[in-house]
PDB file of C-alpha atoms in Angstrom:
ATOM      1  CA  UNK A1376       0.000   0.000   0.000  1.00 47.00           C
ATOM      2  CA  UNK A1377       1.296   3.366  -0.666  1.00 49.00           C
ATOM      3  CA  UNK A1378       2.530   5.209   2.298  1.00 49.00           C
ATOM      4  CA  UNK A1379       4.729   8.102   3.060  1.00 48.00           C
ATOM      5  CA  UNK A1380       8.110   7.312   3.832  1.00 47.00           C
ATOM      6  CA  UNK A1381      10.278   8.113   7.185  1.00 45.00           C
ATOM      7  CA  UNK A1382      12.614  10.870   7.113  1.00 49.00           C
ATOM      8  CA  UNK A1383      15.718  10.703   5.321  1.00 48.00           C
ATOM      9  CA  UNK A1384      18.817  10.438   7.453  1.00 42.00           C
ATOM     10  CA  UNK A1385      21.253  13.728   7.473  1.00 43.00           C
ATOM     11  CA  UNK A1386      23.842  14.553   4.649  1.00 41.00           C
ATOM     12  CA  UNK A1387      26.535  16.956   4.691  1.00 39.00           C
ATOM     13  CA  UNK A1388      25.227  20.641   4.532  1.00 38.00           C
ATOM     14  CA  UNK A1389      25.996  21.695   0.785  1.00 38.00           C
ATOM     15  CA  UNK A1390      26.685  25.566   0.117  1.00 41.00           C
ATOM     16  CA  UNK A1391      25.028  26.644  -3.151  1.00 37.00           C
ATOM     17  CA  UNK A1392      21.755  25.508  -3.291  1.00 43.00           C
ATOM     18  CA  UNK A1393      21.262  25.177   0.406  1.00 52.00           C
ATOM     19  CA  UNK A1394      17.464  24.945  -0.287  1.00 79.00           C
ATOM     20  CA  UNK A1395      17.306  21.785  -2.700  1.00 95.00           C
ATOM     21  CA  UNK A1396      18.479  19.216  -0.776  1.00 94.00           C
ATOM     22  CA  UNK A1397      17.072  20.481   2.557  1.00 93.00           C
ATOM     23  CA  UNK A1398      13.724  21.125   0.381  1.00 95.00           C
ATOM     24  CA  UNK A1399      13.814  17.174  -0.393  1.00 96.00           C
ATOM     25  CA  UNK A1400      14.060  16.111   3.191  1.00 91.00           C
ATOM     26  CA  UNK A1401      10.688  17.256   3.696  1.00 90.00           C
ATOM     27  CA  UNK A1402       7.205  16.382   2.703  1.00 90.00           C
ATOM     28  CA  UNK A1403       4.568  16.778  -0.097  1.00 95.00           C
ATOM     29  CA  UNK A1404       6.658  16.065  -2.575  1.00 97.00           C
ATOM     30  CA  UNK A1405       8.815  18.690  -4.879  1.00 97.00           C
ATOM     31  CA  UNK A1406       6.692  19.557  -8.174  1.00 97.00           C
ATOM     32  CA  UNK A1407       8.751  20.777 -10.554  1.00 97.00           C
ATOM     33  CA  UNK A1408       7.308  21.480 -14.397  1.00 97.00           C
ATOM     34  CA  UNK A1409       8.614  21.262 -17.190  1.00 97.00           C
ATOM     35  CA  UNK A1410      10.184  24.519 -18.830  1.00 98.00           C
ATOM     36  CA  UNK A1411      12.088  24.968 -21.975  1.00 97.00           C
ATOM     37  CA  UNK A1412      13.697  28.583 -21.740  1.00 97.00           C
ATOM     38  CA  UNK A1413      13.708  31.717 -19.230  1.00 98.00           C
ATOM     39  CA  UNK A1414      10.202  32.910 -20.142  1.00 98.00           C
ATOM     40  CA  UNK A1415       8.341  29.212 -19.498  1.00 98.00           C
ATOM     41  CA  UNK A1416      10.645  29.647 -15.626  1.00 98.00           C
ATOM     42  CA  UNK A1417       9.748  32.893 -15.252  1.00 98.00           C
ATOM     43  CA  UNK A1418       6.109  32.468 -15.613  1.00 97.00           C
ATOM     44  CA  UNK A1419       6.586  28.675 -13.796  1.00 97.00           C
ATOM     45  CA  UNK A1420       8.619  30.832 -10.622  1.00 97.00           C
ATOM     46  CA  UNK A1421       5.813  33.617 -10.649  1.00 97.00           C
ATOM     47  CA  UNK A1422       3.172  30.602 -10.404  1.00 97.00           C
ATOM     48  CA  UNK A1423       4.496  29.764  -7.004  1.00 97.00           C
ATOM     49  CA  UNK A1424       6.692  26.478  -7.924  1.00 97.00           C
ATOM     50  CA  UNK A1425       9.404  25.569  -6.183  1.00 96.00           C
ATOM     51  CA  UNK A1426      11.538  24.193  -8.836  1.00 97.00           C
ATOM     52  CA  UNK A1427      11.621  24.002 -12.265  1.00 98.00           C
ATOM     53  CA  UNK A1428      12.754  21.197 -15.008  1.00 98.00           C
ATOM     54  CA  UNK A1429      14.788  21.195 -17.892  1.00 97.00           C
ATOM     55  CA  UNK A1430      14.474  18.002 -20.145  1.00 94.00           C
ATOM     56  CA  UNK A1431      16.462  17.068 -23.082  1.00 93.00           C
ATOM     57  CA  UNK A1432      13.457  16.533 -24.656  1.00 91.00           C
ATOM     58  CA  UNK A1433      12.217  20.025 -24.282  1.00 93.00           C
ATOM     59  CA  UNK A1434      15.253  21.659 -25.820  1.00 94.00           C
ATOM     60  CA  UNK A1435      14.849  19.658 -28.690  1.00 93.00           C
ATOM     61  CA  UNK A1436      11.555  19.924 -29.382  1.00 94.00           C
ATOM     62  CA  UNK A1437      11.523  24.209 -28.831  1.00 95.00           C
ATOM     63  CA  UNK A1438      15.084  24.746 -30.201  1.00 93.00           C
ATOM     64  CA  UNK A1439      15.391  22.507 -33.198  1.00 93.00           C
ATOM     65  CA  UNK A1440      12.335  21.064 -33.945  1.00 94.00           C
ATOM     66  CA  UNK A1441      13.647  17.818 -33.598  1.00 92.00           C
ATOM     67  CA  UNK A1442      12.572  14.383 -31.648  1.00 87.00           C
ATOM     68  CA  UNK A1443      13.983  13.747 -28.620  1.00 83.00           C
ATOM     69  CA  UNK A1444      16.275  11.033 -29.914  1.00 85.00           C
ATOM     70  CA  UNK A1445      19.804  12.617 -28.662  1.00 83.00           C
ATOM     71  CA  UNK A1446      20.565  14.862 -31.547  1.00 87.00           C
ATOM     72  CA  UNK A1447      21.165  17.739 -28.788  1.00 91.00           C
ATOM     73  CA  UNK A1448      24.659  18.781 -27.455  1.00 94.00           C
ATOM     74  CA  UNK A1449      25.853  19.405 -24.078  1.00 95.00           C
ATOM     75  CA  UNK A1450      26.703  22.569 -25.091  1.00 96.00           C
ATOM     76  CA  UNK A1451      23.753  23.247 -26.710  1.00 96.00           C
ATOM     77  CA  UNK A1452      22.135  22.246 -23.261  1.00 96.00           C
ATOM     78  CA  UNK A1453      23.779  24.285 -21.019  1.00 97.00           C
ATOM     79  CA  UNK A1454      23.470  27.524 -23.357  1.00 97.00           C
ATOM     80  CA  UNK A1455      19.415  26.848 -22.601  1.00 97.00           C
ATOM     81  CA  UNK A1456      20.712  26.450 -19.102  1.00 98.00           C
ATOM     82  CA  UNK A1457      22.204  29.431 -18.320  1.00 98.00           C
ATOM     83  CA  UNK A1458      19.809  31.627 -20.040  1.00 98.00           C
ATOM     84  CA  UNK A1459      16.916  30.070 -17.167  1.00 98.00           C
ATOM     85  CA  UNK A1460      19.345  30.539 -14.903  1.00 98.00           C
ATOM     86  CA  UNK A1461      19.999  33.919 -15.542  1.00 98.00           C
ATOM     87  CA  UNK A1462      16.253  35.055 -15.208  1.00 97.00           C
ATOM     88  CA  UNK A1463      15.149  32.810 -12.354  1.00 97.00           C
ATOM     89  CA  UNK A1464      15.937  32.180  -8.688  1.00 96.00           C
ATOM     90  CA  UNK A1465      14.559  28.418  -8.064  1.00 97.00           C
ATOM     91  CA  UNK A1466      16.247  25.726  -8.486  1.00 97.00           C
ATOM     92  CA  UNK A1467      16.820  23.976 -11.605  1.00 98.00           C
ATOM     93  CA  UNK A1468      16.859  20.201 -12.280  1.00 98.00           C
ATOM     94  CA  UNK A1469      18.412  19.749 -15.558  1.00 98.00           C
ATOM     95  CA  UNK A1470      18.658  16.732 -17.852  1.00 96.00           C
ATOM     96  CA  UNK A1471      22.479  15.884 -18.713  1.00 96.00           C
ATOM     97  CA  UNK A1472      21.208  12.419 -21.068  1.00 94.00           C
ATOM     98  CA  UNK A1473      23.882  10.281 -21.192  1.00 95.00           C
ATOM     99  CA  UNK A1474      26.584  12.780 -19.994  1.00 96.00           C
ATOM    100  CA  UNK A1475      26.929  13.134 -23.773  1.00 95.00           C
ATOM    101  CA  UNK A1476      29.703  10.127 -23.707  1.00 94.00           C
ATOM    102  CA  UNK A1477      31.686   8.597 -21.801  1.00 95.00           C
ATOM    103  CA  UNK A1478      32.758   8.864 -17.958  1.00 97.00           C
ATOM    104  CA  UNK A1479      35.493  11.817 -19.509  1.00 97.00           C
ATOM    105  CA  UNK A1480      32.509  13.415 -21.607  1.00 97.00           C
ATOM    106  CA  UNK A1481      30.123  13.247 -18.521  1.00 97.00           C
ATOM    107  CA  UNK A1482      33.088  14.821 -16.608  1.00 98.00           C
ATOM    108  CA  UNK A1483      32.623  18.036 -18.603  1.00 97.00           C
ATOM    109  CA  UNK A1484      29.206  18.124 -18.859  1.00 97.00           C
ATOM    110  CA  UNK A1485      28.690  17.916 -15.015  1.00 98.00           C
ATOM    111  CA  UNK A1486      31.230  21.317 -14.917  1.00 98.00           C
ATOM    112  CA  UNK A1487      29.104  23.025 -17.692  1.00 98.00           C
ATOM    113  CA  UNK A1488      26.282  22.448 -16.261  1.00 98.00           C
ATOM    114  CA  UNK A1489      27.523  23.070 -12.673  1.00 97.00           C
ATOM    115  CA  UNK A1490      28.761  26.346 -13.898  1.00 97.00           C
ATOM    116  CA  UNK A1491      25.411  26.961 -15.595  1.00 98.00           C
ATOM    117  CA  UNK A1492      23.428  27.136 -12.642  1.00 97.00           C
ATOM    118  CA  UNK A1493      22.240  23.622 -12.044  1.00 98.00           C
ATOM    119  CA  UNK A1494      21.061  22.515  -9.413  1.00 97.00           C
ATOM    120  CA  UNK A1495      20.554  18.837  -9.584  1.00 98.00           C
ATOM    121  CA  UNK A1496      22.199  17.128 -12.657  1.00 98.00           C
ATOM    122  CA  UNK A1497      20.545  13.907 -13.535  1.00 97.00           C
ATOM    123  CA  UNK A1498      22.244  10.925 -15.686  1.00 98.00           C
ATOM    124  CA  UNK A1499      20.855   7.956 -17.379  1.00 96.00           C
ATOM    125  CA  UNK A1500      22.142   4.593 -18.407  1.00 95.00           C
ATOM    126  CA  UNK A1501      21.418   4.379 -21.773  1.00 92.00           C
ATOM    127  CA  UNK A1502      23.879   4.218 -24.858  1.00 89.00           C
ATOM    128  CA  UNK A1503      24.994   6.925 -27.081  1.00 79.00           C
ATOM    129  CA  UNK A1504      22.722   8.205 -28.961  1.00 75.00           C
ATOM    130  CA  UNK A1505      19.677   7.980 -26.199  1.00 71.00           C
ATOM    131  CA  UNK A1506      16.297   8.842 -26.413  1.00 62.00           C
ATOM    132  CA  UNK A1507      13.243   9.885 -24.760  1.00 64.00           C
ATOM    133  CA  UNK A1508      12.751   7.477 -21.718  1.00 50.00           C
ATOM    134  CA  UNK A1509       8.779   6.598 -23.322  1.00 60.00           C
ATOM    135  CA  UNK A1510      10.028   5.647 -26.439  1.00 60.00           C
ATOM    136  CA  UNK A1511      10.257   1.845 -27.723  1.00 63.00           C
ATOM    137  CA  UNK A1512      13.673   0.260 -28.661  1.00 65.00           C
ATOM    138  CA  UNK A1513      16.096   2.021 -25.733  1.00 77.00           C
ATOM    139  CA  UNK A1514      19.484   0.274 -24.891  1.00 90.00           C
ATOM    140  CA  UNK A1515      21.030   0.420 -21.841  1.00 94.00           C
ATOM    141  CA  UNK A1516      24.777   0.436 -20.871  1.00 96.00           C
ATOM    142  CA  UNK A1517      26.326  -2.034 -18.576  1.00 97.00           C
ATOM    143  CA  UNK A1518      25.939  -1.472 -14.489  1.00 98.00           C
ATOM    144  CA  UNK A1519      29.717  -1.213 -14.211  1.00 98.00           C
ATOM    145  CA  UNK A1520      30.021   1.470 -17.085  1.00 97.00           C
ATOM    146  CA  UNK A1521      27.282   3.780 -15.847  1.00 97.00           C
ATOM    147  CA  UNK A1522      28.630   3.334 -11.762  1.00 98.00           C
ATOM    148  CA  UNK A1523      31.851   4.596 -13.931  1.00 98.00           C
ATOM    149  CA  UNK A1524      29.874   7.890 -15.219  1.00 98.00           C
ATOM    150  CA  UNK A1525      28.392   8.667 -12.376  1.00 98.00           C
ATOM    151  CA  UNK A1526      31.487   8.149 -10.047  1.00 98.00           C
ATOM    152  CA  UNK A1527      33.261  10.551 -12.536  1.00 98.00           C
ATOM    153  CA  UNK A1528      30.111  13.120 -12.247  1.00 98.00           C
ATOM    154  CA  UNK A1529      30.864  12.977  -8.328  1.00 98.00           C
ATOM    155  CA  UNK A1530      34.295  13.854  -8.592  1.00 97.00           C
ATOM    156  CA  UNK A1531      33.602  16.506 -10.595  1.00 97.00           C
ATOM    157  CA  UNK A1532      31.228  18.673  -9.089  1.00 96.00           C
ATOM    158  CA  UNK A1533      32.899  21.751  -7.723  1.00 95.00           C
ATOM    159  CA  UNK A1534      30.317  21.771  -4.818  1.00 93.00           C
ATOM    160  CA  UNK A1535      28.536  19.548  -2.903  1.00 89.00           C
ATOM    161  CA  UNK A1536      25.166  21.383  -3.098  1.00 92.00           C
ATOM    162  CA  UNK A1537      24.955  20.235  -6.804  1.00 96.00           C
ATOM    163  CA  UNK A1538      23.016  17.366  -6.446  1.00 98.00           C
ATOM    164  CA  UNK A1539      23.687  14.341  -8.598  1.00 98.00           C
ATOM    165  CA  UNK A1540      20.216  12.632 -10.262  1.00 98.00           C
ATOM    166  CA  UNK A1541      21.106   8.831 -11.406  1.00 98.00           C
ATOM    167  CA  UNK A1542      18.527   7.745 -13.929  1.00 97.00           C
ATOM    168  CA  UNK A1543      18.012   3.612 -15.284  1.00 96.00           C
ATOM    169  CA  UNK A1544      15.935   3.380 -18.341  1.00 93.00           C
ATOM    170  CA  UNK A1545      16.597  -0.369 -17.966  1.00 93.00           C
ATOM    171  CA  UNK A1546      12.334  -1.521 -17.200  1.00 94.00           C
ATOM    172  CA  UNK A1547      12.168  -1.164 -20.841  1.00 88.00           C
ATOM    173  CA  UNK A1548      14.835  -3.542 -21.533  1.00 90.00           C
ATOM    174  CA  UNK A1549      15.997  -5.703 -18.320  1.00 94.00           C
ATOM    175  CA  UNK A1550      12.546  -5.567 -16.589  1.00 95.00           C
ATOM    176  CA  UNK A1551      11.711  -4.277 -12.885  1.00 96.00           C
ATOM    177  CA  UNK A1552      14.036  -6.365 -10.906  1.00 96.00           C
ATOM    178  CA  UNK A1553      16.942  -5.743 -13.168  1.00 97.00           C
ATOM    179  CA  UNK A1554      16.185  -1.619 -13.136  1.00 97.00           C
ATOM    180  CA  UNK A1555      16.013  -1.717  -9.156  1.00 97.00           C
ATOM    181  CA  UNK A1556      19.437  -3.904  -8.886  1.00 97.00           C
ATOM    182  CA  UNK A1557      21.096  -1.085 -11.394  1.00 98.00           C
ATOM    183  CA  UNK A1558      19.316   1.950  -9.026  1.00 98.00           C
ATOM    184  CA  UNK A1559      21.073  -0.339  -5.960  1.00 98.00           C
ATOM    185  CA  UNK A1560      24.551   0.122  -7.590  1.00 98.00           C
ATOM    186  CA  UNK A1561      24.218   3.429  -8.342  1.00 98.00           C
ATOM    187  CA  UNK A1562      22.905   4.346  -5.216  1.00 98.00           C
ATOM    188  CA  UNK A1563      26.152   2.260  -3.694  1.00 98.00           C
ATOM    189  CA  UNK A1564      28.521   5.310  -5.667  1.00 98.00           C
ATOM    190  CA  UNK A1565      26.777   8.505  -3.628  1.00 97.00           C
ATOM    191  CA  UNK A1566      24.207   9.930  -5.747  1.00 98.00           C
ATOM    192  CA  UNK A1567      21.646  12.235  -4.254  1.00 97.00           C
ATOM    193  CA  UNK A1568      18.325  10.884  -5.947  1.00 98.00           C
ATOM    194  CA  UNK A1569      17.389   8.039  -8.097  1.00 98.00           C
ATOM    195  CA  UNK A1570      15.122   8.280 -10.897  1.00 95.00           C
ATOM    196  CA  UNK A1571      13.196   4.286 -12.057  1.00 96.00           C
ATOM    197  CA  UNK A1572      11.898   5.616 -15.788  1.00 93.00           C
ATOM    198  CA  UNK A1573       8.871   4.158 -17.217  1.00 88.00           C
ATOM    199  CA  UNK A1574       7.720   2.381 -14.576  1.00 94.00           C
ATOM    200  CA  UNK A1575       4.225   0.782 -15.934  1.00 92.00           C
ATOM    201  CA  UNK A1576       1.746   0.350 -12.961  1.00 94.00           C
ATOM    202  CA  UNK A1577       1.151   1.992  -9.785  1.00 94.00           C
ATOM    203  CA  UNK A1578       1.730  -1.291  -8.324  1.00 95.00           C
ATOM    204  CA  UNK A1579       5.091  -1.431  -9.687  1.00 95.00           C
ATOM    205  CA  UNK A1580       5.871   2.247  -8.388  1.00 96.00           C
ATOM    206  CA  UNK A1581       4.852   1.108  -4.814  1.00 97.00           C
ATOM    207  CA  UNK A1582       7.461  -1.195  -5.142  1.00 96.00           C
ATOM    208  CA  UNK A1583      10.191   0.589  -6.194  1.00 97.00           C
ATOM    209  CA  UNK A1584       9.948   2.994  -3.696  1.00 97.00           C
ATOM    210  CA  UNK A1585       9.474   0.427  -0.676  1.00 97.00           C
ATOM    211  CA  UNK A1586      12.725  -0.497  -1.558  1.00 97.00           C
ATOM    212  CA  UNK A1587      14.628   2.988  -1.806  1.00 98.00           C
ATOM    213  CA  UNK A1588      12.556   5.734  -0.890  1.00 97.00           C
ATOM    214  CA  UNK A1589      13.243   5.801   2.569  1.00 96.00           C
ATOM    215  CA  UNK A1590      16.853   5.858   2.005  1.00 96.00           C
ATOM    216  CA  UNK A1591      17.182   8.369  -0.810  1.00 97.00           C
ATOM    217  CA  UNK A1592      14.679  11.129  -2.442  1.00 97.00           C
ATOM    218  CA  UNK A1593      12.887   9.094  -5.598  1.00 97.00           C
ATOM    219  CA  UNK A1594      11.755  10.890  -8.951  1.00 97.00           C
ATOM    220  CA  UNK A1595       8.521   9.982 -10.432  1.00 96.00           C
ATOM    221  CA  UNK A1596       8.357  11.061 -14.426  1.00 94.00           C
ATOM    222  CA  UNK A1597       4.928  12.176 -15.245  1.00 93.00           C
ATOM    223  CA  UNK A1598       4.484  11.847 -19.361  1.00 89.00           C
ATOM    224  CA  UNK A1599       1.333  12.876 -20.988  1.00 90.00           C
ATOM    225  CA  UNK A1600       0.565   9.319 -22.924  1.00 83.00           C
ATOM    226  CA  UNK A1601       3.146   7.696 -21.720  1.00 79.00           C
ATOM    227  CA  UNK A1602       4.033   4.381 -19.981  1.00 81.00           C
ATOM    228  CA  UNK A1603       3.855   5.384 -16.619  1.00 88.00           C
ATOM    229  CA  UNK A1604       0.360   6.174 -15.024  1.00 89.00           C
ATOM    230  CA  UNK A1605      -0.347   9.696 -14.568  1.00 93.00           C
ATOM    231  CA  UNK A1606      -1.132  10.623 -11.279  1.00 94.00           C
ATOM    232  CA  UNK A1607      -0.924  13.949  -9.069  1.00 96.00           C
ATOM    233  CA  UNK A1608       1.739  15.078  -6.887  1.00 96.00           C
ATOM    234  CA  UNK A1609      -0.073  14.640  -3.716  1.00 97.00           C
ATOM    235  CA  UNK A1610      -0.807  10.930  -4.972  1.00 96.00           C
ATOM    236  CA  UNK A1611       2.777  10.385  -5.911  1.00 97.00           C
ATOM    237  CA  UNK A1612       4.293  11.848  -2.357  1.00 97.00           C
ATOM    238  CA  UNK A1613       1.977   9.127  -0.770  1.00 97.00           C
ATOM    239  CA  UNK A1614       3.691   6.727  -2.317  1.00 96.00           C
ATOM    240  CA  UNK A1615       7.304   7.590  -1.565  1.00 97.00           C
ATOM    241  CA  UNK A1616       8.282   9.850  -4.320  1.00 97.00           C
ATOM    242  CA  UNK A1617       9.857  13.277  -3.307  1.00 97.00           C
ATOM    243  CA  UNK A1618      10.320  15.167  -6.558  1.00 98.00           C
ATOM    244  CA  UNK A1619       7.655  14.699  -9.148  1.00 98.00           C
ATOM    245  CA  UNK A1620       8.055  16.128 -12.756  1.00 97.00           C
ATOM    246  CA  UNK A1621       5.442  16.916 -15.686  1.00 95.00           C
ATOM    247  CA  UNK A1622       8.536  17.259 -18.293  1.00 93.00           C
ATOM    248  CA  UNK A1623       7.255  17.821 -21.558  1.00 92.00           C
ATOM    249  CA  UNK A1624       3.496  18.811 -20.685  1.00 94.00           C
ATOM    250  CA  UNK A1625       5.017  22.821 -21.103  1.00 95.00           C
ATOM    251  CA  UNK A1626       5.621  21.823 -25.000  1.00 95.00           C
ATOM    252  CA  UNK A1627       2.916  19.894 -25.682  1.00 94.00           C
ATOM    253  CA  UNK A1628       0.591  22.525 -24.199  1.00 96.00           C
ATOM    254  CA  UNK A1629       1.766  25.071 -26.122  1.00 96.00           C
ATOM    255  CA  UNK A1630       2.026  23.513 -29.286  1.00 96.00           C
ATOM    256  CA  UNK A1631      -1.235  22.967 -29.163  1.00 96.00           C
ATOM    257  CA  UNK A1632      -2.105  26.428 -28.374  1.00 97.00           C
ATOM    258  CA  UNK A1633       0.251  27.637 -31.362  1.00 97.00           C
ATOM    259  CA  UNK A1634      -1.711  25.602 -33.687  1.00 97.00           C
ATOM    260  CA  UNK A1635      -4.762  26.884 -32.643  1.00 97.00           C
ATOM    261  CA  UNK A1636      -3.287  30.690 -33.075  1.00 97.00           C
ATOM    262  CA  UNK A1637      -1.625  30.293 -36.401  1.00 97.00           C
ATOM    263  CA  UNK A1638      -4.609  28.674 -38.314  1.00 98.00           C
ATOM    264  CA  UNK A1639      -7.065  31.362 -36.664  1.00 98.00           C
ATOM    265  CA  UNK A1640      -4.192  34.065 -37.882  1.00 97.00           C
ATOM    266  CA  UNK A1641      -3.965  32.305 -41.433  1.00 97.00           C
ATOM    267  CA  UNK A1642      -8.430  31.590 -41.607  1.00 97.00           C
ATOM    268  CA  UNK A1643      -8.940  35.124 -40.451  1.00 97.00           C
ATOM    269  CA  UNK A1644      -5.821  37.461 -41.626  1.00 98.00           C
ATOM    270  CA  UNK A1645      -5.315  38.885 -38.061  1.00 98.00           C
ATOM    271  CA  UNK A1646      -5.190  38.115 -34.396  1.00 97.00           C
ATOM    272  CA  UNK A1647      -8.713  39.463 -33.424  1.00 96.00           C
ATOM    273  CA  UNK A1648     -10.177  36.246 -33.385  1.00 97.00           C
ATOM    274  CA  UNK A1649      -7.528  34.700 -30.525  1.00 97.00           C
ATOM    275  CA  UNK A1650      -7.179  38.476 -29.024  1.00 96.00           C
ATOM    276  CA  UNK A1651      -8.843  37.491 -25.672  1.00 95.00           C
ATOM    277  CA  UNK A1652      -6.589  34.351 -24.927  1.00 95.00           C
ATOM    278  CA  UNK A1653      -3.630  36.871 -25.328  1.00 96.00           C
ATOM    279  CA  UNK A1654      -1.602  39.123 -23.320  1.00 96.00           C
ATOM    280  CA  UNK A1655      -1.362  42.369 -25.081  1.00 96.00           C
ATOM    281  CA  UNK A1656       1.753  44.558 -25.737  1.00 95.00           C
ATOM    282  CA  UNK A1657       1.942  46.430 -22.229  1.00 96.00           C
ATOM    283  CA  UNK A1658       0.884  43.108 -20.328  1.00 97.00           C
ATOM    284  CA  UNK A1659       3.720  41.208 -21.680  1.00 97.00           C
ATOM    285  CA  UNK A1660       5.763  43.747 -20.885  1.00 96.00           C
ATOM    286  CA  UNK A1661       4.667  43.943 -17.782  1.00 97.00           C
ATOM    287  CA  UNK A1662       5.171  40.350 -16.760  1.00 96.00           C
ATOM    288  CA  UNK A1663       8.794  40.194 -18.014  1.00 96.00           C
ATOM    289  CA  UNK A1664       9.062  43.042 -16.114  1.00 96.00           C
ATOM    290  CA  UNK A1665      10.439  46.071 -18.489  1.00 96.00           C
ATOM    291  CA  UNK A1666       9.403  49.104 -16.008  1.00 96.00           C
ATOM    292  CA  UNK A1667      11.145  47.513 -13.406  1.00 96.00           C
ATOM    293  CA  UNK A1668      14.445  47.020 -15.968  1.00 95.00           C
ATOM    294  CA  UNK A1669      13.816  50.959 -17.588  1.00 96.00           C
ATOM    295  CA  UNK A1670      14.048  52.179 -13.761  1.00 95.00           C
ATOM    296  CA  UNK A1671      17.317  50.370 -13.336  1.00 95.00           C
ATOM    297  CA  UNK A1672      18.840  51.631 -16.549  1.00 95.00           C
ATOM    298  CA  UNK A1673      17.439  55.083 -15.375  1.00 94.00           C
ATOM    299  CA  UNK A1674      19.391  54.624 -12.176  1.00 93.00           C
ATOM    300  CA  UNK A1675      22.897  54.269 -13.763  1.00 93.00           C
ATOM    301  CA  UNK A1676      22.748  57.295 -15.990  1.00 89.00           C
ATOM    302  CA  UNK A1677      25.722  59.882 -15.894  1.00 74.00           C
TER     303      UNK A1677
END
């Protein structure tokens, strides 16, 4: 039965963000939507959330166009990084893939990102190219060569308070048993949070975190149509989980929404027709805040 799990024992206070890993010693669970550049985290930090997350996913779908079947760079990552970064104060959970290679690769990433403003890094276990965790026909690494990446992502983090997010895509592939003995090693090499992907049934999520969750902060992966079972974050935190993402429902939501816009622009010639569903000129202005910023430019005049 699901059931909310005891407190997690102490770790070692971290320095920059203080607030992320204290935040995950305590109950409901950590919500953190999905965002795809500074204006989806602005609006996400002026909603209220705590947190925000960056997918790999999401940067190639709003970037590029493209699937979310590794065609991404690290660097390309952690330029979308540091521009959410820049704008917004919460913490960010960002998805580093595969490390983008091997244990040397994943070295560099974790500084990139690290120096990017992350505050949690997460890693996965599946080959080079990846892709998206609800997709058929994944691959996964061996055990020893992914406790290899994510040893090396340890060493590298200039600060403690960067949190370290090890990811198995292996249900797909191994089955259950096989993904929990892979979250076992990795939790054996120091990581801060495990993430199970596609886990199927809420059965099988109740078991996966009565075997971890009281020992280390679990991720549940909420995908729109995907293979797990969608549930809320209140429903999730009873079962165990302590951060809870909605990854790609940002982009999927407002692709929707675009379609909607452009064939009402292209049927009717104008905007008229959508003008009520849209901020106009001085409200957008005024929730990216542009008095605010023509005030401080004012102040440093000669």
């Amino acid at each position: 039965m699901p059931m909310t799990p005891p407190p997690l024992p102490p770790s070692p206070a971290p320095s920059v963000p203080a607030s992320l890993r204290d935040r995950l010693r305590h109950a409901p669970a950590l919500l953190a939507p999905g965002v795809y550049d500074a204006l989806t985290a602005l609006i996400a930090e002026q909603a209220g959330f705590e947190a925000v997350y960056l997918s790999g996913g999401a940067v190639a779908y709003t970037q590029f166009g493209r699937s979310d079947v590794g065609l991404t760079t690290a660097k390309e990552a952690a330029d979308t990084l540091a521009r959410i970064t820049d704008r917004v104060g919460v913490p960010v959970i960002v998805d580093a893939d595969t490390g983008f290679g091997n244990a040397l690769n994943t070295q560099r990433t974790v500084r990139d990102f690290e120096r990017a403003g992350a505050a949690m890094i997460q890693l996965e276990d599946q080959t080079f190219p990846k892709r998206c965790g609800h997709l058929e026909d994944k691959a996964v690494v061996s055990t020893a060569e992914m406790c290899g990446k994510l040893r090396a992502a340890l060493d590298a983090r200039h600060d403690a308070g960067t949190l370290i997010l090890a990811r198995t895509d292996a249900v797909a592939v191994e089955g259950l048993d096989a993904a929990m003995e892979r979250a076992e090693a990795y939790l054996a090499c120091g990581v801060d949070a495990l993430f199970v992907e596609a886990v199927r049934t809420a059965e099988d999520m109740d078991r996966v975190c009565g075997r971890f969750a009281h020992r280390v902060p679990m991720l549940a992966n909420m995908v729109e149509g995907g293979k797990t079972p969608v549930q809320s974050a209140d429903e999730l935190g009873a079962r165990g989980y302590r951060i809870v993402i909605y990854p790609g429902g940002t982009a999927r939501f407002a692709a929707k929404q675009l379609q909607r816009y452009y064939a009402s622009v292209r049927r009717h010639g104008s905007t008229r027709a959508m003008r009520d569903e849209m901020f106009d000129f001085d409200e957008l202005n005024g929730l990216i805040g542009t008095p605010e910023l023509l005030d401080k430019g004012r102040g440093y005049r000669g």
